[in-house]
mmCIF file of C-alpha atoms and ligand atoms in Angstrom:
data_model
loop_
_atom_site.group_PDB
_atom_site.id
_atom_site.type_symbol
_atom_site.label_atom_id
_atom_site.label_comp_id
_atom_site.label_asym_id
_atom_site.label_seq_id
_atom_site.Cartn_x
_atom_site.Cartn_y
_atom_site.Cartn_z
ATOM 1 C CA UNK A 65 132.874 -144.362 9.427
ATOM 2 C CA UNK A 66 133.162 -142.493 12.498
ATOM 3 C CA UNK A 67 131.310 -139.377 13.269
ATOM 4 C CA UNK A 68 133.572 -136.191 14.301
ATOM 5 C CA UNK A 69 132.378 -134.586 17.206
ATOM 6 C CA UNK A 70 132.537 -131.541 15.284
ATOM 7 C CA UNK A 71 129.667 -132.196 12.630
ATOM 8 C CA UNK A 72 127.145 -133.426 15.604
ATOM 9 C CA UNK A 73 124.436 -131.659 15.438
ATOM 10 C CA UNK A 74 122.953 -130.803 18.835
ATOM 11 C CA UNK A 75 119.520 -129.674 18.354
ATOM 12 C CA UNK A 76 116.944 -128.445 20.569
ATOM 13 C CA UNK A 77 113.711 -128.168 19.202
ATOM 14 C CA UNK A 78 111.362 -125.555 21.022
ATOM 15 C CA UNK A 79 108.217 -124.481 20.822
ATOM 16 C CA UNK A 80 104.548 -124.430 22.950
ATOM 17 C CA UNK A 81 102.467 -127.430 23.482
ATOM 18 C CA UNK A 82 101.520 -128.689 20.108
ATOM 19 C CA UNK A 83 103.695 -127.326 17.928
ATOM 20 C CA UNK A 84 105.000 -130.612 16.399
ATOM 21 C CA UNK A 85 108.193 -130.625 17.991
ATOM 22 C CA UNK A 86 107.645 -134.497 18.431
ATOM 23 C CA UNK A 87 107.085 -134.890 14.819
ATOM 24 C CA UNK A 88 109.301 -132.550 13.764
ATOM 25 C CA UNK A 89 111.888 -134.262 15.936
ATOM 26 C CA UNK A 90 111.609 -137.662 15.460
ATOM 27 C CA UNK A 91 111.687 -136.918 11.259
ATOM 28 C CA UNK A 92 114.662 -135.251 11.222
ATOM 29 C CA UNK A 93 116.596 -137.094 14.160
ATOM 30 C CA UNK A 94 115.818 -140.414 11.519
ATOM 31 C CA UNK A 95 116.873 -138.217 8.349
ATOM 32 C CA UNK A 96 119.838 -137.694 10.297
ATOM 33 C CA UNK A 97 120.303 -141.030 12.378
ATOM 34 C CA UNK A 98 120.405 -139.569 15.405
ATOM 35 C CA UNK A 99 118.824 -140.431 18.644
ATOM 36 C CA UNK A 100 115.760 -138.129 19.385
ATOM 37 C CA UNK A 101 114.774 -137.547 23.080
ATOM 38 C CA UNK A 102 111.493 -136.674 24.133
ATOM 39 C CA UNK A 103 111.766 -135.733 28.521
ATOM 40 C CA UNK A 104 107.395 -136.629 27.515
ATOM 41 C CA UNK A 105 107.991 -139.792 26.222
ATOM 42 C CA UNK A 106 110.437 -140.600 28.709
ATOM 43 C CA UNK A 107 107.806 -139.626 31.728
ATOM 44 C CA UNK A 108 105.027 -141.207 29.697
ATOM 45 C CA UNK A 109 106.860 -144.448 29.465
ATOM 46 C CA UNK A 110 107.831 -144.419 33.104
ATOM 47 C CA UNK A 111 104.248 -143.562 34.012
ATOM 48 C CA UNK A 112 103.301 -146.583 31.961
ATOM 49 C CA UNK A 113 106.008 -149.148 33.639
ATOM 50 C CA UNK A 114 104.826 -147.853 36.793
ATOM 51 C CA UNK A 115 108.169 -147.035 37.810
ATOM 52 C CA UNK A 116 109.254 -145.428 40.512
ATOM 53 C CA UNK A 117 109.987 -142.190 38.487
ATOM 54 C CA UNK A 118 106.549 -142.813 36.448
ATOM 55 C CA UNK A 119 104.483 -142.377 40.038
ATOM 56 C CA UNK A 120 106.267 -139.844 41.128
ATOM 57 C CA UNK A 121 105.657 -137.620 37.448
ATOM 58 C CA UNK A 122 102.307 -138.862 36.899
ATOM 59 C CA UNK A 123 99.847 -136.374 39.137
ATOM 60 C CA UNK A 124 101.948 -133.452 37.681
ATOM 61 C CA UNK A 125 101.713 -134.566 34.336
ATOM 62 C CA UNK A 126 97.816 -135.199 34.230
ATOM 63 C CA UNK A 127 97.242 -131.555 36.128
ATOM 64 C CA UNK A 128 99.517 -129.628 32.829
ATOM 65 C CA UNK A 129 101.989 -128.617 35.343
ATOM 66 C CA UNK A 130 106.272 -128.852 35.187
ATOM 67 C CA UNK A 131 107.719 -132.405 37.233
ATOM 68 C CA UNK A 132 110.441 -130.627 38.766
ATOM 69 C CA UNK A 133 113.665 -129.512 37.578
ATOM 70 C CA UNK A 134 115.782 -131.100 39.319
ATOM 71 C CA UNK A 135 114.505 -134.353 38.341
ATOM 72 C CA UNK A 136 114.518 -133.594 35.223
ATOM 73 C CA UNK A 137 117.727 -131.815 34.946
ATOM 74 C CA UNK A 138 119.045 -136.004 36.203
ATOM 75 C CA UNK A 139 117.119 -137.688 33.534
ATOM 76 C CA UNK A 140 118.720 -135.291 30.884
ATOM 77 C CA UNK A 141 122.023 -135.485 32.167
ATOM 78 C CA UNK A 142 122.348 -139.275 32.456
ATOM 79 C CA UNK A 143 120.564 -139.530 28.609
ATOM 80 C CA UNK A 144 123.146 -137.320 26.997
ATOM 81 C CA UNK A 145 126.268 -138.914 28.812
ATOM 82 C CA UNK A 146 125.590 -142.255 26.650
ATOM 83 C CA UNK A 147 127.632 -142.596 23.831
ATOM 84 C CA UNK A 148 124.762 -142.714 21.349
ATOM 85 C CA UNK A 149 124.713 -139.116 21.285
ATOM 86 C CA UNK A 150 128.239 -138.265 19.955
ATOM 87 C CA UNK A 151 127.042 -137.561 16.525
ATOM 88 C CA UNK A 152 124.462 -135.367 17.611
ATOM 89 C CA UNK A 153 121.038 -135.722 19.177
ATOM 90 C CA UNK A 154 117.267 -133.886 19.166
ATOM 91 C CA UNK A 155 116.099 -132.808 22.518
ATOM 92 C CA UNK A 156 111.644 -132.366 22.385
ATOM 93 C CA UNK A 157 110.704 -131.150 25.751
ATOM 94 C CA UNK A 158 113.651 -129.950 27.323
ATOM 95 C CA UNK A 159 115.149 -127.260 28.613
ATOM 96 C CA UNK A 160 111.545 -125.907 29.761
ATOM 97 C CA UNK A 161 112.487 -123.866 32.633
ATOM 98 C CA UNK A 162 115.629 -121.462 32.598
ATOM 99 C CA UNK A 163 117.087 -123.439 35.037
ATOM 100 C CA UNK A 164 116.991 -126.418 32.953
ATOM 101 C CA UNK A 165 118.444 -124.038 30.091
ATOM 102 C CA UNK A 166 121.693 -123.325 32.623
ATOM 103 C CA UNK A 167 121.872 -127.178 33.465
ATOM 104 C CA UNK A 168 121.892 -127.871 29.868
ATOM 105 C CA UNK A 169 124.633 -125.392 29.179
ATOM 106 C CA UNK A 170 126.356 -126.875 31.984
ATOM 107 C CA UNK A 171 125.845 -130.186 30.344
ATOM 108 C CA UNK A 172 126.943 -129.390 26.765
ATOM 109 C CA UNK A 173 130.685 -127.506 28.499
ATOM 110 C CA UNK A 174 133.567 -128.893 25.395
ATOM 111 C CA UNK A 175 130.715 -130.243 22.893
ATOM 112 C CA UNK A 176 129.396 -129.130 20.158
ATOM 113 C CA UNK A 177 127.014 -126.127 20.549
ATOM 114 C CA UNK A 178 123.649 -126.446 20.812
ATOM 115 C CA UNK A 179 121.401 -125.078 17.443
ATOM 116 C CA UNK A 180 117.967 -124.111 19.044
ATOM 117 C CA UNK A 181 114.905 -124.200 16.351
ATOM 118 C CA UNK A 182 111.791 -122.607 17.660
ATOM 119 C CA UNK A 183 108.875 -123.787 16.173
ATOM 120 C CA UNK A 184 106.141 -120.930 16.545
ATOM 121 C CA UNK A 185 102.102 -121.209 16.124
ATOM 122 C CA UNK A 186 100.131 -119.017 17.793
ATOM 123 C CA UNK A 187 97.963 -120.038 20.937
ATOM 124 C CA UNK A 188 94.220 -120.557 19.254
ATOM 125 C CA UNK A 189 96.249 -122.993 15.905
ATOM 126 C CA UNK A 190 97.204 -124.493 19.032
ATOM 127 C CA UNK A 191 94.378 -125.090 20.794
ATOM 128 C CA UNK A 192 92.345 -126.656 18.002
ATOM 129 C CA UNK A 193 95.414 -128.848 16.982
ATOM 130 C CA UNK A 194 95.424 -130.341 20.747
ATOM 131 C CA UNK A 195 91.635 -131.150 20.664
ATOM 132 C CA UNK A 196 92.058 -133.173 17.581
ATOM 133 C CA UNK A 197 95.197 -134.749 19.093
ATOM 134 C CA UNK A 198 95.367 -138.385 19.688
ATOM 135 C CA UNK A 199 97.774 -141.080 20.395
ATOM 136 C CA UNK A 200 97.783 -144.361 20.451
ATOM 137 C CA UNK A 201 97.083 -146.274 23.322
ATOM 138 C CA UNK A 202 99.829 -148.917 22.228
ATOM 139 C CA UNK A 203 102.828 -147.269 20.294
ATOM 140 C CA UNK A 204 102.433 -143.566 21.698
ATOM 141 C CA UNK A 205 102.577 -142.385 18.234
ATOM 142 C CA UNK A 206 100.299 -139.323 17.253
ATOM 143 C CA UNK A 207 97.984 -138.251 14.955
ATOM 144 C CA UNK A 208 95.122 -135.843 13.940
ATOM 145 C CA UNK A 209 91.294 -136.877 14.066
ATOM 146 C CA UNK A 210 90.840 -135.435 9.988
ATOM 147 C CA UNK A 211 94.232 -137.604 9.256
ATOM 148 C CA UNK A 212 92.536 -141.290 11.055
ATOM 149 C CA UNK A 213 89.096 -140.855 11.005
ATOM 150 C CA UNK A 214 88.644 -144.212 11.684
ATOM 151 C CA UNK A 215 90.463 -144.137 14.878
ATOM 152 C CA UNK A 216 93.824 -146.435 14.566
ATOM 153 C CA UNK A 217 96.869 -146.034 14.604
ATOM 154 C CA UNK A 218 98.442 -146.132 11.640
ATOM 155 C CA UNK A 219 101.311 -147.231 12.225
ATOM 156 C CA UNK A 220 100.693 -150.813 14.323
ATOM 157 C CA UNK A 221 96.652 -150.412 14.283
ATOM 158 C CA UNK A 222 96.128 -149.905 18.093
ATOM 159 C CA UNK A 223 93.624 -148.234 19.265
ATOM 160 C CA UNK A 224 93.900 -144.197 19.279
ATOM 161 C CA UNK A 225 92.744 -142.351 22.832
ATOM 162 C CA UNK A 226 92.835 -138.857 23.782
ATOM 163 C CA UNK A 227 95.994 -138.180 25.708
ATOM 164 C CA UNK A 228 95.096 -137.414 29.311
ATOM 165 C CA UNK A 229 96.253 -134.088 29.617
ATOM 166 C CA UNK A 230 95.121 -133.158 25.852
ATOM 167 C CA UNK A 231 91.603 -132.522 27.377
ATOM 168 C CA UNK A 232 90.344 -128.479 26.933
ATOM 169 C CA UNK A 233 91.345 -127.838 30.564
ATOM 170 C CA UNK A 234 94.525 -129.456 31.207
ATOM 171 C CA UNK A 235 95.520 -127.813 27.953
ATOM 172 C CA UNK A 236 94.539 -124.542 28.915
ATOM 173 C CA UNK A 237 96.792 -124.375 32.402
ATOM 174 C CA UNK A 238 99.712 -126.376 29.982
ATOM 175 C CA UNK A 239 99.684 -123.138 27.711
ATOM 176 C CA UNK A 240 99.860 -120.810 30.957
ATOM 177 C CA UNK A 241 102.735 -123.061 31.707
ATOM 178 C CA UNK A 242 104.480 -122.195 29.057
ATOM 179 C CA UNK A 243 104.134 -118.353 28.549
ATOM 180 C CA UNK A 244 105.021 -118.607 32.654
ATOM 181 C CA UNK A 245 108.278 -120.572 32.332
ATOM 182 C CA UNK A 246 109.202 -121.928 28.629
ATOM 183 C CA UNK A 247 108.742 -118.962 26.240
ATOM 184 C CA UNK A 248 111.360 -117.097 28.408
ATOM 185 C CA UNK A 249 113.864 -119.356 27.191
ATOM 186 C CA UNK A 250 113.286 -117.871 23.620
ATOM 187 C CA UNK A 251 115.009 -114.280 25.030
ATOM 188 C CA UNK A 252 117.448 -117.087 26.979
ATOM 189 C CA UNK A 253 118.619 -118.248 23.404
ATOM 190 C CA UNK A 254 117.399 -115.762 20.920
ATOM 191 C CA UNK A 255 120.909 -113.741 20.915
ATOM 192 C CA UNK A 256 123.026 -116.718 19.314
ATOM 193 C CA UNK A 257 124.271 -117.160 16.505
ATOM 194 C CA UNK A 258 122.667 -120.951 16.150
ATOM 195 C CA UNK A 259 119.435 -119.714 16.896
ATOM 196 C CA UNK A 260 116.639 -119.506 14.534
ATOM 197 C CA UNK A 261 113.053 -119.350 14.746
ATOM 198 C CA UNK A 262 110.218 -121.318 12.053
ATOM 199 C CA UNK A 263 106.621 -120.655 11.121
ATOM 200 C CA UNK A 264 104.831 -123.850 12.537
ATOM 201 C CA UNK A 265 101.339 -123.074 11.345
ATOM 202 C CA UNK A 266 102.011 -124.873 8.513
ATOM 203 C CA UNK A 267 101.838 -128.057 7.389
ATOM 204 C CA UNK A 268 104.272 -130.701 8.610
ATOM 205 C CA UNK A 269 105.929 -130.953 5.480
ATOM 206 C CA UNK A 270 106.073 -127.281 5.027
ATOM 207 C CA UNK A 271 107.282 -126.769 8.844
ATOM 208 C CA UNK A 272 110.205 -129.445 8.594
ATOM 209 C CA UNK A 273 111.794 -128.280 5.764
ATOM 210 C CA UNK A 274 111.836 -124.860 7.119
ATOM 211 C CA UNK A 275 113.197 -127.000 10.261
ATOM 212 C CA UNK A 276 115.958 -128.438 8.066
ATOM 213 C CA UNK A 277 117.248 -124.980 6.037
ATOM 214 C CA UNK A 278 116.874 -123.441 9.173
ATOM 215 C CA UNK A 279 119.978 -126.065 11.010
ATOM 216 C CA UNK A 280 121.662 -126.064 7.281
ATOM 217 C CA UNK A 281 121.656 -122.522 7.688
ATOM 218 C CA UNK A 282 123.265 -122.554 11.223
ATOM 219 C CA UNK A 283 125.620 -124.821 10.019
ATOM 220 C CA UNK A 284 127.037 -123.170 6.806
ATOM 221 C CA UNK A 285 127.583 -120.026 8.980
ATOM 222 C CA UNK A 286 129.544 -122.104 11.887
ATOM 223 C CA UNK A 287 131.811 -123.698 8.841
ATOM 224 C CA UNK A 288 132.341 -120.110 7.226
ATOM 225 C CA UNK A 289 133.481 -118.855 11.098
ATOM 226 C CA UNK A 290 135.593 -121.557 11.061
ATOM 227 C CA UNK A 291 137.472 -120.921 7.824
ATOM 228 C CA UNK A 292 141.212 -120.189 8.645
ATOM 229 C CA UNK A 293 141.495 -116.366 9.458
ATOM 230 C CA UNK A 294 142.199 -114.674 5.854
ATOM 231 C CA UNK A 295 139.919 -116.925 3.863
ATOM 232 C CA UNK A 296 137.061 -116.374 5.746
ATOM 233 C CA UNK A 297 137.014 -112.156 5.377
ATOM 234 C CA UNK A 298 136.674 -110.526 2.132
HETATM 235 P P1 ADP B 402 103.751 -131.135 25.004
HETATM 236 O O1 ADP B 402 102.730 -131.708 24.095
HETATM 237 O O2 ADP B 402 103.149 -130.211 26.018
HETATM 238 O O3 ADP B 402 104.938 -130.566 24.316
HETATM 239 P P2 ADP B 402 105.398 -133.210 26.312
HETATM 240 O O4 ADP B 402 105.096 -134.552 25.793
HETATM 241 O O5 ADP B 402 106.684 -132.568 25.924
HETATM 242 O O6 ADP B 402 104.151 -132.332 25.937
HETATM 243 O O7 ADP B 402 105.337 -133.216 27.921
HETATM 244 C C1 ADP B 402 104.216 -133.710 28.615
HETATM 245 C C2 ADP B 402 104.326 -133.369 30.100
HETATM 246 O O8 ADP B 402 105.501 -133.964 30.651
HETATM 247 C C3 ADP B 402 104.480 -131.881 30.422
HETATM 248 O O9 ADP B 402 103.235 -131.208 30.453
HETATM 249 C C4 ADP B 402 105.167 -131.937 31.788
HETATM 250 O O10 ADP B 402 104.255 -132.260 32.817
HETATM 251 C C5 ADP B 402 106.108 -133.116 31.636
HETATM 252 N N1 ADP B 402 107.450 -132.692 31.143
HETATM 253 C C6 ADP B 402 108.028 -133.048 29.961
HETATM 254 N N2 ADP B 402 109.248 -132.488 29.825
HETATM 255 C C7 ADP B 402 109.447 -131.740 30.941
HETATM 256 C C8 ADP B 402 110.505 -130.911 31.401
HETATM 257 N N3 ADP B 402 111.624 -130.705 30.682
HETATM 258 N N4 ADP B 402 110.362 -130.296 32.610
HETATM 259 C C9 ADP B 402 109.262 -130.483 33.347
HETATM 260 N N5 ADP B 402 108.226 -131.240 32.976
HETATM 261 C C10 ADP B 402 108.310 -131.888 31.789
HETATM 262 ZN ZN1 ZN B 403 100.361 -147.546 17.290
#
């Protein structure tokens, strides 16, 4: 079966640093079998191949700060011209400038339109979420110190680390970050129709399925504009 363009769903998850966008994310891009695309993973999986991009993100990365947008805008761009992404895709991470926000506009011109989610928690849910943040050291995946107390992974049994820029300082300049440069975006997109905005201080469960009615919602509306004109108007 092929995949209209028209039912892709193109969603941007946003939301401050430890918000679960990457959970959130990757759960519904696999309810929905669509690719999910993480600008961190990307960097952190360049910074771990020691590639060329990895060396040049890494010192930015590890001091909380943006890698440029430029760069990134050229990492996002190439991602979502693959064909994998015709029936829809999750973006974690990016746009997190308003420049990025533009490119991404730019990028989407004749495609579906972007439905924007922002997942909200407020700054000291987040701070105590990041200090009981790890990952693992093999897979990436992460979890919470109360959920593995005995410290692997769950999913492949590596061993779990503290990310290096989930430390209490790093985190602190990463929040600045984004009340500096990323919550502006939520004026950028508030005004749209396909934007909505969830509760995150909840638990996963709870926050995903307010994730999920909160695209079906977006949806039904877009197919009721859509009606032909006479059906559609009471
Ligand atoms: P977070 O837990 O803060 O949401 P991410 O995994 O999304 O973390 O990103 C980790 C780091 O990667 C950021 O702090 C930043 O240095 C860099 N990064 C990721 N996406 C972007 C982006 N779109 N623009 C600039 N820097 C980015
Ligand atoms: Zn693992």
């Amino acid at each position: 079966m092929t995949v209209t363009m028209g039912s892709a769903i193109n969603l941007v998850v946003l939301g401050p640093p430890g918000a679960g966008k990457g959970t959130q994310g990757v759960e519904f891009a696999r309810g929905h079998g669509i690719p999910q695309i993480s600008t961190g993973d990307i960097l952190r999986d360049a910074v771990r191949s020691g590639s060329e991009l990895g060396r040049r993100a890494r010192a930015t990365m590890e001091a909380g700060r943006l890698v440029d947008d430029e760069l990134m805008i050229a990492i996002v761009r190439e991602r979502l011209d693959r064909e994998d992404v015709a029936g829809g895709f999750v973006l974690d991470g990016f746009p997190r400038t308003v420049a990025q926000a533009v490119a991404l506009d730019e990028i989407m011109t004749g495609r579906p339109p972007l439905i924007v989610i922002d997942i909200a928690v407020p700054d000291d849910a987040l701070v105590a979420r990041l200090a009981r943040r790890r990952v693992c050291g093999a897979c990436g995946q992460a979890t919470s110190v109360d959920l593995s107390p005995e410290s692997r992974c769950g999913r492949c049994g590596g061993e779990l680390v503290l990310r290096s820029d989930d430390t209490e300082s790093v985190v602190r300049e990463r929040l600045r970050v984004y009340a500096d440069a990323t919550r502006p975006l939520v004026d950028y997109y508030s005004q749209r129709p396909s934007f909505r905005a969830v509760d995150g201080d909840r638990s996963p469960a709870e926050v995903g399925a307010a994730l999920a009615a909160a695209v079906d919602a977006v949806l039904a509306e877009r197919a009721a504009g859509r009606a032909p004109a006479g059906e559609s108007r009471a």
